[in-house]
Amino acid sequence: MITITASGISPDDLIAVARANARVTLAQDALDAMRASRAIVDDIERNGRPVYGVSTGFGALANTFIAPERRAELQHALIRSHAAGVGAPMPREVVRAMMLLRIRSLAMGRSGVRPEVAQALVELLNAGITPWVPEHGSLGASGDLAPLAHCALVLIGEGWVLAKDGTRVSALDAGVSPIELSSKEGLALINGTDGMLGMLLMAIEDAAHLFTMADVTAALSIEAMLGSDRPFMPELHTIRPHPGQAASAANIHRLLQGSPIMDSHRDDLAHAVQDAYSMRCAPQVAGAARDTLEFAATVAGRELRSIVDNPVVLTDGRVESTGNFHGAPLGFAADYLAIAAAEVGAIAERRVDRLLDVSRSRELPPFLTPDPGVNSGLMIAQYTAAGIVAENRRLAAPASVDSLPTSGMQEDHVSMGWAATRKLRTVLDNLCSILAVELISAVRGIQLRAPLQPSPAGRLAVATVERFAGRPGPDVFLAPVMEAARALVWSRDLRKEIEATAGPLS
């Protein structure tokens, strides 16, 4: 059970709700904070003061006064008109993250909504009801207006719900009990960065794991190519003190210890004096990505402690307009992380290409097949990795520089943070596929070094991959093998087994 307090939630709380279906409850201090801010809005209503979002229209219509008897209608109309997305539905985990983060923001007591509104969202989460939220619609301007409106529409008994079979059904058919919105509440339900923040937080968790797996696959490739472990010695990284670089080098160095393959050429003076950059500089690239990840995590952590709404209700009774809904911090962080993740994949693909090239692989057979010519080995698997690298390079172009003005030039600079975080998720999914190809290739290369044996970590990886990929031999249908390797890279199982053998990895 995740308890939402007036001070917010943690990234782990979000992962538990979005991905593991943890149940949610509101703490007493959150209920008290919402009641206190609602009392201020009710006082404004009684006094008839013109306040944006309470007694006026929205966006370019901010100067249009709304009569008291039409303010509830205004909130419902706002939700309907803003639920204007189009396209395929967002994944269930993204929508659950959005809903949780909107509850979190409301629970901080600066939005002027009744506790019943936040509780209604809690009940949707706990009932496993997921609004159908189309992929297109948000500019990250006043936050994620359209996606959040599709969520809010379900609260009032309208709109669509994502069924378990992936189809969509009406909110009422899904068993939703509608609520009636009061002044300010419709606006408070949609004015936030919850979609982009939810996607960024989940991407951060995924990137942290994949960057560690990139060290694992790099170590396996270096072993298969008879590379040196000397460039990964800690004293060589203390003289360039980037923390991510040191962590990545320590991982690779640890994974290569105890390897008869490495020992076989350690004192061979005819062996290559320096390895190629894709091997020797693996920690410099993956380490820089780790440092970029740390920056993104810092930004997301700040946003997770933020109250993102407009207007906000201050404890002294003032209701003030803000620009805190602008998604620039999240858009920049997501774009930066996408660039880093794309490069982690790019250098991994270069190691794959080197493993398959008979002129550079240090006596491994062409394309890692013992019978080249009749068999093509892993030739086309590398094509696949190269194609994905090319796609990631296109996706690494920043979305956050692509502002388009909207709302009659009232919203004349937008963040595109929703687009930035959506494509970041795609880049990471692609990175997983590239690392899967490297895993298969490196294991095949190590197998072909027999009777020499790899490190303990390498032996474990080889044994695990052999279960679905077999040993070197005639060509097989590769797609299922690659899918199994992808699942292995994405899961935490192989990493846990390797850590049990080699020690904890950063």
XYZ file of C-alpha atoms in Angstrom:
506
model
C 0.000 0.000 0.000
C 1.388 3.394 -1.023
C 0.346 6.273 1.230
C 0.221 9.712 -0.391
C 1.040 12.420 2.101
C 0.993 16.210 1.830
C 4.753 16.061 1.186
C 4.462 13.756 -1.829
C 5.776 10.343 -2.885
C 9.071 8.711 -3.887
C 10.199 7.352 -7.266
C 9.894 3.847 -5.835
C 6.281 4.582 -4.906
C 5.564 5.539 -8.500
C 7.168 2.373 -9.883
C 5.181 0.247 -7.432
C 1.856 1.768 -8.481
C 2.527 2.129 -12.208
C 4.177 -1.240 -12.802
C 3.309 -3.476 -9.847
C -0.308 -2.353 -9.280
C 0.274 -1.333 -5.659
C -2.797 0.074 -3.952
C -2.991 3.710 -2.894
C -4.398 5.598 0.079
C -4.474 9.266 1.110
C -2.867 10.260 4.420
C -4.743 12.430 6.901
C -2.350 15.358 6.418
C -3.123 15.293 2.678
C -6.868 15.381 3.342
C -6.396 18.283 5.765
C -4.235 20.208 3.287
C -6.847 19.825 0.537
C -9.690 20.940 2.821
C -7.727 24.033 3.851
C -7.015 25.084 0.261
C -10.598 24.384 -0.768
C -11.850 26.692 1.991
C -9.886 29.527 0.371
C -11.511 28.858 -3.026
C -14.952 28.750 -1.407
C -14.243 32.130 0.192
C -13.325 33.566 -3.220
C -16.590 32.240 -4.595
C -18.572 33.913 -1.830
C -16.804 37.255 -2.287
C -17.149 37.253 -6.086
C -13.508 38.143 -6.760
C -12.301 37.594 -10.368
C -9.642 34.866 -10.166
C -8.238 32.952 -13.124
C -9.594 29.436 -13.297
C -12.139 30.047 -10.557
C -14.327 32.766 -12.008
C -12.807 33.292 -15.484
C -12.245 31.340 -18.690
C -8.930 29.748 -19.635
C -5.940 30.466 -21.839
C -6.756 33.227 -24.303
C -10.206 33.496 -22.617
C -8.683 34.381 -19.237
C -10.364 37.800 -19.237
C -13.869 36.372 -19.730
C -15.841 36.483 -16.460
C -17.982 33.420 -15.710
C -21.223 33.808 -13.758
C -21.375 31.783 -10.495
C -24.190 29.565 -11.695
C -22.120 28.451 -14.704
C -18.795 27.708 -13.004
C -19.425 23.997 -12.478
C -20.505 23.798 -16.121
C -17.254 25.574 -17.023
C -15.174 22.866 -15.353
C -16.976 20.037 -17.147
C -16.786 21.862 -20.471
C -13.060 22.375 -19.925
C -12.491 18.652 -19.485
C -14.546 17.721 -22.548
C -12.916 20.255 -24.852
C -9.381 19.459 -23.710
C -9.810 15.694 -24.136
C -8.829 16.125 -27.775
C -6.049 13.592 -28.170
C -5.675 11.209 -31.069
C -3.750 8.044 -31.813
C -2.995 4.745 -30.155
C -3.508 4.470 -26.393
C -0.612 5.160 -24.063
C 0.652 2.124 -22.144
C -1.199 1.283 -18.971
C 1.859 1.990 -16.795
C 2.128 5.532 -18.164
C -1.525 6.323 -17.454
C -1.308 4.888 -13.935
C 1.802 6.990 -13.313
C -0.020 10.112 -14.540
C -2.968 9.473 -12.265
C -0.778 8.862 -9.236
C 1.238 12.019 -9.853
C -1.906 14.114 -10.248
C -3.190 12.765 -6.921
C 0.206 13.607 -5.413
C 0.037 17.192 -6.617
C -3.542 17.694 -5.446
C -2.660 16.179 -2.054
C -0.065 18.882 -1.439
C -2.883 21.318 -0.814
C -2.213 24.129 -3.251
C -4.843 23.312 -5.898
C -8.066 24.220 -4.116
C -9.880 20.951 -4.809
C -12.066 18.954 -2.470
C -10.540 15.735 -1.086
C -13.334 13.860 -2.883
C -11.724 14.630 -6.231
C -8.359 13.134 -5.283
C -10.142 10.201 -3.655
C -12.015 9.501 -6.888
C -8.684 9.152 -8.707
C -7.439 6.868 -5.929
C -10.481 4.653 -6.416
C -9.839 4.396 -10.153
C -6.279 3.262 -9.503
C -7.266 0.749 -6.854
C -10.017 -0.659 -9.057
C -7.562 -1.159 -11.912
C -9.524 1.180 -14.186
C -7.200 2.805 -16.700
C -8.425 5.725 -18.839
C -7.790 5.507 -22.584
C -5.222 8.256 -23.187
C -4.204 8.837 -26.840
C -0.525 9.232 -27.644
C -0.841 12.649 -29.331
C -2.214 15.817 -27.794
C 0.274 17.277 -25.323
C 2.726 20.058 -26.088
C 4.005 20.168 -22.520
C 2.625 23.714 -22.465
C 0.270 24.042 -19.506
C 1.605 20.635 -18.657
C -0.013 17.603 -20.237
C -3.439 19.131 -20.810
C -4.967 16.689 -23.285
C -3.680 13.460 -21.712
C -4.774 14.551 -18.250
C -8.152 15.652 -19.627
C -8.709 12.139 -20.970
C -8.085 10.868 -17.435
C -10.357 13.479 -15.877
C -13.128 12.732 -18.368
C -13.442 9.240 -16.924
C -13.961 10.746 -13.455
C -17.118 12.479 -14.657
C -18.401 9.294 -16.272
C -17.461 10.141 -19.840
C -14.665 9.178 -22.205
C -13.024 5.806 -22.664
C -11.324 3.187 -20.533
C -8.586 0.818 -21.663
C -9.907 -2.719 -21.290
C -7.636 -5.595 -20.291
C -7.693 -6.947 -23.844
C -6.476 -3.603 -25.217
C -9.836 -2.481 -26.569
C -11.653 0.572 -25.302
C -14.969 0.741 -23.517
C -17.003 3.636 -22.175
C -16.342 4.825 -18.649
C -19.835 3.904 -17.524
C -19.559 0.409 -19.010
C -16.326 0.007 -17.043
C -18.221 0.612 -13.798
C -17.089 4.174 -13.063
C -19.181 6.136 -10.565
C -19.163 9.726 -11.894
C -18.418 12.739 -9.719
C -19.537 16.352 -10.179
C -16.790 18.943 -10.398
C -16.922 22.292 -8.670
C -15.100 25.544 -9.452
C -11.340 25.262 -10.079
C -11.410 21.438 -9.979
C -11.443 20.706 -13.695
C -8.473 22.976 -14.210
C -6.626 21.406 -11.277
C -7.093 17.954 -12.790
C -5.357 18.788 -16.077
C -2.774 21.478 -15.336
C 0.351 19.463 -14.592
C 3.468 17.782 -15.898
C 2.363 14.369 -14.664
C 2.559 12.483 -17.968
C 6.062 13.600 -18.845
C 7.265 13.227 -15.253
C 5.847 9.709 -14.985
C 7.524 8.667 -18.222
C 10.819 10.260 -17.183
C 10.835 8.529 -13.788
C 10.208 5.123 -15.354
C 12.811 5.837 -18.034
C 15.345 6.665 -15.333
C 14.801 3.294 -13.686
C 15.094 1.517 -17.042
C 18.193 3.466 -18.096
C 19.977 2.726 -14.815
C 19.521 -0.998 -15.399
C 20.373 -0.904 -19.110
C 23.547 1.115 -18.535
C 24.725 -1.573 -16.111
C 23.828 -4.266 -18.643
C 25.860 -2.331 -21.222
C 28.897 -2.839 -18.966
C 28.075 -6.561 -18.818
C 27.828 -6.967 -22.585
C 30.928 -4.804 -23.108
C 32.951 -7.024 -20.773
C 31.762 -10.130 -22.612
C 32.706 -8.605 -25.982
C 36.139 -7.563 -24.726
C 36.741 -11.087 -23.482
C 35.564 -12.620 -26.758
C 37.876 -10.314 -28.757
C 40.920 -11.055 -26.577
C 40.954 -7.495 -25.347
C 42.890 -6.145 -22.398
C 41.546 -5.464 -18.941
C 44.310 -2.957 -18.178
C 42.413 0.145 -19.419
C 39.819 -0.494 -16.716
C 42.184 -0.400 -13.734
C 40.855 2.047 -11.105
C 44.031 4.158 -10.978
C 43.472 5.144 -14.613
C 40.066 6.587 -13.793
C 40.909 8.471 -10.628
C 43.014 10.789 -12.809
C 39.877 11.734 -14.763
C 37.353 11.886 -11.940
C 34.016 11.555 -13.698
C 31.984 9.394 -11.304
C 30.050 7.540 -13.996
C 33.255 6.626 -15.826
C 34.808 5.230 -12.647
C 31.696 3.166 -11.912
C 31.525 1.725 -15.422
C 35.249 0.908 -15.492
C 34.989 -0.789 -12.095
C 32.126 -2.932 -13.386
C 34.007 -4.051 -16.495
C 37.227 -4.672 -14.572
C 35.397 -6.794 -11.998
C 33.603 -8.814 -14.653
C 36.871 -9.698 -16.424
C 38.692 -11.051 -13.384
C 39.505 -14.738 -13.129
C 39.346 -15.287 -16.883
C 41.597 -17.925 -18.509
C 40.789 -16.275 -21.852
C 42.261 -12.988 -20.600
C 45.236 -14.785 -19.042
C 45.997 -16.551 -22.360
C 47.306 -13.389 -23.987
C 48.234 -11.231 -21.022
C 51.996 -11.618 -21.589
C 51.882 -11.977 -25.382
C 54.110 -9.201 -26.726
C 52.751 -9.748 -30.252
C 49.244 -9.001 -29.059
C 47.701 -5.619 -29.932
C 49.211 -2.828 -27.843
C 45.939 -0.896 -27.672
C 42.380 -2.041 -28.190
C 39.944 -0.175 -30.424
C 37.981 2.695 -28.944
C 34.753 0.708 -28.806
C 36.499 -1.584 -26.286
C 38.989 0.678 -24.524
C 36.665 3.691 -24.234
C 33.564 1.788 -23.132
C 33.643 3.352 -19.616
C 34.133 6.841 -20.988
C 30.946 6.592 -23.069
C 28.797 4.536 -20.711
C 30.130 6.579 -17.788
C 29.139 9.858 -19.398
C 25.697 8.359 -19.920
C 25.575 7.480 -16.221
C 26.400 11.077 -15.307
C 23.689 12.279 -17.667
C 21.307 9.884 -15.949
C 22.246 11.383 -12.592
C 21.353 14.840 -13.928
C 17.996 13.588 -15.187
C 17.292 11.913 -11.845
C 18.063 15.172 -10.034
C 15.622 17.089 -12.238
C 12.911 14.438 -11.842
C 13.435 14.396 -8.080
C 12.911 18.132 -7.869
C 9.766 17.898 -9.989
C 8.480 15.118 -7.758
C 8.652 17.544 -4.831
C 6.969 20.322 -6.814
C 3.418 21.614 -6.829
C 2.513 21.962 -10.486
C -0.801 23.717 -11.073
C -2.178 27.048 -12.214
C -3.361 29.015 -10.421
C -2.070 27.872 -7.039
C -3.715 28.539 -3.696
C -1.224 29.893 -1.180
C -1.663 29.326 2.549
C -2.082 33.068 3.186
C -5.236 33.100 1.049
C -3.797 34.413 -2.192
C -4.506 32.642 -5.474
C -1.683 33.341 -7.904
C -1.017 32.433 -11.524
C 2.272 30.651 -12.167
C 4.304 29.215 -15.011
C 5.273 26.123 -13.027
C 3.384 23.865 -15.430
C 5.929 24.504 -18.185
C 7.734 21.254 -18.924
C 11.113 22.672 -19.994
C 13.115 21.076 -17.133
C 11.702 17.647 -17.942
C 11.972 18.076 -21.710
C 15.621 19.095 -21.512
C 16.457 16.203 -19.177
C 14.669 13.659 -21.369
C 16.370 14.902 -24.532
C 19.777 14.822 -22.856
C 19.213 11.289 -21.580
C 18.022 10.128 -25.005
C 21.279 11.387 -26.538
C 23.300 9.505 -23.927
C 21.316 6.277 -24.312
C 21.640 6.442 -28.090
C 25.424 6.601 -27.775
C 25.544 3.657 -25.371
C 23.779 1.683 -28.093
C 26.012 3.061 -30.840
C 29.264 1.962 -29.201
C 27.767 -1.459 -28.415
C 26.914 -1.963 -32.087
C 30.516 -1.109 -33.024
C 31.714 -3.928 -30.770
C 29.250 -6.286 -32.480
C 30.575 -5.297 -35.896
C 34.149 -5.893 -34.736
C 33.259 -9.344 -33.379
C 31.781 -10.353 -36.745
C 34.587 -8.987 -38.957
C 37.265 -11.607 -39.581
C 39.867 -8.886 -40.227
C 39.387 -7.339 -36.770
C 38.068 -10.078 -34.477
C 41.434 -11.690 -33.692
C 40.944 -15.015 -35.433
C 37.264 -15.558 -34.796
C 35.505 -17.008 -37.884
C 33.544 -14.653 -40.192
C 30.217 -13.598 -38.719
C 30.827 -16.006 -35.818
C 29.821 -19.110 -37.752
C 32.155 -22.152 -37.862
C 31.034 -22.841 -41.443
C 30.993 -19.474 -43.283
C 29.670 -19.346 -46.808
C 26.866 -21.836 -46.521
C 26.020 -20.171 -43.194
C 25.758 -16.430 -42.536
C 25.960 -16.628 -38.754
C 25.073 -13.363 -37.040
C 25.538 -11.169 -40.145
C 21.941 -9.948 -40.268
C 21.644 -9.611 -36.510
C 24.268 -6.884 -36.841
C 22.203 -5.299 -39.634
C 19.308 -5.146 -37.211
C 21.463 -3.515 -34.544
C 22.801 -1.005 -37.079
C 19.288 -0.110 -38.203
C 18.239 0.475 -34.614
C 21.297 2.656 -33.987
C 20.265 4.766 -36.973
C 16.744 5.108 -35.588
C 18.072 6.118 -32.178
C 20.176 8.812 -33.810
C 17.030 10.251 -35.375
C 15.214 10.020 -32.031
C 18.121 11.732 -30.266
C 17.281 14.985 -32.065
C 15.855 17.114 -29.244
C 12.112 17.663 -29.080
C 12.487 20.498 -26.586
C 13.776 22.955 -29.199
C 10.676 22.514 -31.351
C 8.249 24.957 -29.746
C 5.054 25.894 -31.609
C 2.783 28.707 -30.350
C -0.825 27.893 -29.428
C -3.948 29.331 -27.798
C -4.093 32.542 -29.772
C -0.431 33.252 -28.922
C -1.184 33.163 -25.191
C 0.852 29.974 -24.930
C 3.557 31.217 -27.256
C 6.369 28.946 -26.057
C 5.807 25.292 -25.236
C 8.173 22.614 -23.911
C 7.367 19.550 -26.037
C 8.232 17.591 -22.885
C 5.617 14.932 -23.622
C 7.245 14.219 -26.977
C 10.713 14.222 -25.404
C 9.798 11.656 -22.771
C 7.825 9.484 -25.200
C 10.759 9.186 -27.569
C 13.143 8.600 -24.671
C 11.166 5.463 -23.831
C 11.569 4.325 -27.446
C 15.321 4.980 -27.385
C 15.676 2.847 -24.257
C 13.581 0.060 -25.726
C 15.838 0.175 -28.785
C 18.939 0.154 -26.586
C 17.705 -3.068 -25.018
C 17.523 -4.653 -28.480
C 21.056 -3.536 -29.376
C 22.449 -4.931 -26.124
C 20.619 -8.188 -26.840
C 22.475 -8.487 -30.160
C 25.765 -7.761 -28.394
C 24.987 -10.360 -25.745
C 24.355 -13.063 -28.363
C 27.438 -12.064 -30.370
C 29.782 -11.898 -27.390
C 28.599 -15.241 -26.054
C 29.052 -16.812 -29.495
C 32.572 -15.387 -29.662
C 33.434 -16.766 -26.226
C 32.062 -20.178 -27.212
C 34.343 -20.150 -30.260
C 37.382 -19.544 -28.016
C 36.971 -23.020 -26.467
C 38.742 -24.802 -24.889
C 39.713 -21.512 -23.240
C 37.237 -20.574 -20.547
C 35.869 -17.098 -19.747
C 35.612 -15.404 -16.354
C 33.095 -16.734 -13.815
C 30.673 -14.000 -14.900
C 31.284 -14.925 -18.537
C 30.674 -18.615 -17.857
C 27.359 -17.767 -16.253
C 26.321 -15.594 -19.200
C 27.332 -18.271 -21.702
C 25.416 -20.977 -19.851
C 22.315 -18.790 -19.652
C 22.338 -17.801 -23.325
C 23.104 -21.354 -24.449
C 19.737 -22.448 -23.101
C 17.937 -20.643 -25.918
C 20.703 -19.929 -28.450
C 22.562 -23.239 -28.394
C 26.193 -23.623 -29.438
C 27.931 -22.538 -32.663
C 26.716 -24.567 -35.609
C 24.432 -24.383 -38.646
C 22.254 -21.299 -39.034
C 18.981 -21.222 -37.097
C 15.871 -19.042 -37.106
C 17.380 -16.052 -35.288
C 14.341 -13.913 -34.434
C 13.218 -16.083 -31.468
C 16.782 -16.162 -30.186
C 16.956 -12.376 -30.329
C 13.618 -12.020 -28.586
C 14.793 -14.305 -25.794
C 18.020 -12.312 -25.477
C 16.016 -9.076 -25.329
C 13.895 -10.451 -22.513
C 17.043 -11.518 -20.679
C 18.642 -8.078 -20.984
C 15.438 -6.302 -19.922
C 14.806 -8.518 -16.905
C 16.949 -8.225 -13.809
C 17.548 -11.984 -13.562
C 20.869 -12.307 -15.420
C 22.268 -9.260 -13.672
C 21.349 -10.690 -10.252
C 22.997 -14.012 -11.074
C 26.158 -12.282 -12.299
C 26.294 -10.114 -9.186
C 25.980 -13.218 -7.020
C 29.091 -14.525 -8.785
C 31.211 -11.397 -9.404
C 29.941 -9.026 -6.716
C 27.641 -5.975 -6.851
C 27.667 -3.877 -10.013
C 27.174 -0.130 -9.982
